[in-house]
Tab-separated table of C-alpha atoms in Angstrom:
chain	number	residue	atom	x	y	z
L	1	MET	CA	-4.723	129.962	189.650
L	2	ILE	CA	-2.779	132.348	191.871
L	3	ALA	CA	-1.535	134.272	188.823
L	4	VAL	CA	-5.120	134.747	187.633
L	5	LEU	CA	-6.153	136.048	191.052
L	6	GLU	CA	-3.167	138.407	191.135
L	7	ARG	CA	-4.111	139.787	187.698
L	8	GLU	CA	-7.707	140.292	188.827
L	9	VAL	CA	-6.586	142.155	191.948
L	10	MET	CA	-4.226	144.371	189.921
L	11	ALA	CA	-6.974	145.103	187.375
L	12	GLU	CA	-9.367	146.090	190.158
L	13	LYS	CA	-6.707	148.295	191.765
L	14	GLY	CA	-6.136	150.074	188.456
L	15	LYS	CA	-9.851	150.517	187.910
L	16	SER	CA	-10.336	151.777	191.472
L	17	ALA	CA	-7.495	154.295	191.138
L	18	ALA	CA	-8.973	155.646	187.910
L	19	GLN	CA	-12.429	155.922	189.469
L	20	ILE	CA	-11.086	157.683	192.565
L	21	GLY	CA	-9.210	160.164	190.380
L	22	THR	CA	-12.299	160.886	188.298
L	23	MET	CA	-14.479	161.321	191.364
L	24	ALA	CA	-11.916	163.589	193.045
L	25	PHE	CA	-11.772	165.786	189.945
L	26	TRP	CA	-15.555	166.153	189.694
L	27	TYR	CA	-16.175	166.583	193.413
L	28	GLY	CA	-13.355	169.133	193.668
L	29	GLY	CA	-14.690	171.174	190.779
L	30	LEU	CA	-18.274	170.988	191.935
L	31	GLY	CA	-17.314	171.752	195.529
L	32	THR	CA	-15.517	174.914	194.436
L	33	PHE	CA	-18.487	175.949	192.317
L	34	SER	CA	-20.962	175.313	195.136
L	35	ASN	CA	-18.811	177.192	197.666
L	36	ALA	CA	-18.702	180.218	195.370
L	37	CYS	CA	-22.490	180.155	195.126
L	38	ILE	CA	-22.898	179.837	198.899
L	39	ALA	CA	-20.484	182.739	199.431
L	40	LYS	CA	-22.672	184.931	197.228
L	41	LEU	CA	-25.701	183.897	199.250
L	42	VAL	CA	-23.993	184.666	202.581
L	43	ASP	CA	-22.928	188.102	201.324
L	44	GLY	CA	-26.579	189.050	201.157
L	45	GLU	CA	-27.079	188.746	197.443
L	46	TRP	CA	-30.457	187.044	197.713
L	47	GLN	CA	-31.175	187.594	194.042
L	48	SER	CA	-28.681	184.833	193.299
L	49	ILE	CA	-30.637	182.227	195.271
L	50	TRP	CA	-31.827	180.603	192.058
L	51	PHE	CA	-28.235	180.444	190.870
L	52	SER	CA	-27.199	178.771	194.125
L	53	ALA	CA	-30.113	176.337	194.005
L	54	SER	CA	-29.257	175.419	190.439
L	55	SER	CA	-25.633	174.806	191.450
L	56	VAL	CA	-26.805	172.296	194.048
L	57	VAL	CA	-28.866	170.518	191.382
L	58	VAL	CA	-25.836	170.493	189.068
L	59	ALA	CA	-23.705	169.056	191.883
L	60	LEU	CA	-26.255	166.304	192.548
L	61	VAL	CA	-26.592	165.417	188.863
L	62	ALA	CA	-22.818	165.365	188.389
L	63	SER	CA	-22.417	163.190	191.485
L	64	GLY	CA	-24.964	160.792	190.021
L	65	ILE	CA	-23.109	160.703	186.718
L	66	VAL	CA	-19.806	160.012	188.467
L	67	TRP	CA	-21.467	157.253	190.484
L	68	LEU	CA	-22.898	155.680	187.315
L	69	PHE	CA	-19.517	155.755	185.579
L	70	SER	CA	-17.760	154.276	188.582
L	71	ARG	CA	-20.442	151.616	189.008
L	72	TYR	CA	-21.057	150.590	185.408
L	73	GLY	CA	-18.016	151.938	183.552
L	74	HIS	CA	-15.416	149.800	181.823
L	75	SER	CA	-11.779	149.540	182.772
L	76	LEU	CA	-9.222	151.519	180.800
L	77	GLU	CA	-7.720	148.286	179.474
L	78	TYR	CA	-11.090	147.254	178.051
L	79	VAL	CA	-11.599	150.639	176.395
L	80	LYS	CA	-8.131	150.479	174.792
L	81	TYR	CA	-8.630	146.899	173.597
L	82	ASP	CA	-12.091	147.683	172.235
L	83	ALA	CA	-10.736	150.709	170.349
L	84	MET	CA	-7.914	148.607	168.897
L	85	LEU	CA	-10.390	145.967	167.725
L	86	GLY	CA	-12.643	148.685	166.302
L	87	ARG	CA	-9.753	150.033	164.207
L	88	GLU	CA	-8.952	146.506	163.041
L	89	ILE	CA	-12.568	145.891	162.026
L	90	ALA	CA	-12.722	149.229	160.183
L	91	HIS	CA	-9.508	148.376	158.306
L	92	ILE	CA	-10.827	144.957	157.284
L	93	THR	CA	-14.188	146.388	156.216
L	94	LYS	CA	-12.461	149.043	154.115
L	95	ALA	CA	-10.233	146.420	152.482
L	96	MET	CA	-13.249	144.246	151.684
L	97	SER	CA	-15.076	147.146	150.050
L	98	HIS	CA	-12.469	147.570	147.297
L	99	ASN	CA	-13.524	146.417	143.868
L	100	GLY	CA	-11.442	143.873	142.044
L	101	ILE	CA	-10.217	141.728	144.919
L	102	SER	CA	-10.270	138.002	144.330
L	103	ASP	CA	-12.749	135.655	145.944
L	104	GLU	CA	-9.893	134.001	147.824
L	105	ALA	CA	-8.730	137.343	149.242
L	106	ARG	CA	-12.308	138.281	150.122
L	107	LYS	CA	-12.705	134.953	151.964
L	108	ARG	CA	-9.482	135.614	153.946
L	109	TRP	CA	-10.716	139.104	154.854
L	110	GLN	CA	-14.088	137.644	155.862
L	111	ASN	CA	-12.368	135.121	158.155
L	112	GLN	CA	-10.283	137.900	159.717
L	113	LEU	CA	-13.427	139.995	160.191
L	114	GLU	CA	-15.255	137.142	161.919
L	115	ALA	CA	-12.260	136.529	164.202
L	116	ALA	CA	-12.082	140.234	165.112
L	117	LEU	CA	-15.823	140.340	165.839
L	118	GLU	CA	-15.507	137.263	168.080
L	119	LYS	CA	-12.609	138.917	169.931
L	120	ARG	CA	-14.688	142.047	170.396
L	121	ALA	CA	-17.645	140.051	171.712
L	122	SER	CA	-15.487	138.387	174.365
L	123	ALA	CA	-13.202	141.375	175.050
L	124	GLU	CA	-14.536	142.266	178.493
L	125	ARG	CA	-14.300	138.684	179.738
L	126	ASP	CA	-10.823	138.231	178.236
L	127	ILE	CA	-9.532	141.414	179.896
L	128	ALA	CA	-11.022	140.363	183.248
L	129	ASN	CA	-9.473	136.880	182.986
L	130	GLY	CA	-6.094	138.279	181.988
L	131	THR	CA	-5.929	136.306	178.741
L	132	VAL	CA	-5.214	139.509	176.785
L	133	ASP	CA	-1.978	141.408	177.387
L	134	LEU	CA	-2.195	144.877	175.850
L	135	ASN	CA	1.569	145.358	176.124
L	136	LYS	CA	2.147	142.424	173.775
L	137	LEU	CA	-0.552	143.665	171.403
L	138	GLY	CA	0.903	147.153	171.214
L	139	GLY	CA	-2.008	148.849	172.993
């Protein structure tokens, strides 16, 4: 039980660090852009007021996007695991599409495909519970 809690805390710390880094990048870039626009306005270039107003709108929209990603985004581990499963599913689907494979081979591929789809359906929960170790899977 304690190990599960420790894994959950570490996963949240990793997710929080990634979100903070993303937000710092966007806020830093948008802050620089907005400051440049304000400097033009202070210098008496009133014709650029629409440019400055649009930069504020861009900053607000970008802040909203960053908030949405940090609120509803997936952890990096989930994204990696989902991509790995997607490649596995694509490989199986491609193998099944070849002509001339036996019914027995097709049945094995179908079973592997169903297992991969089940893994993908429960991927987010499995990552959160710590039942999937990407280091052991090669991800």
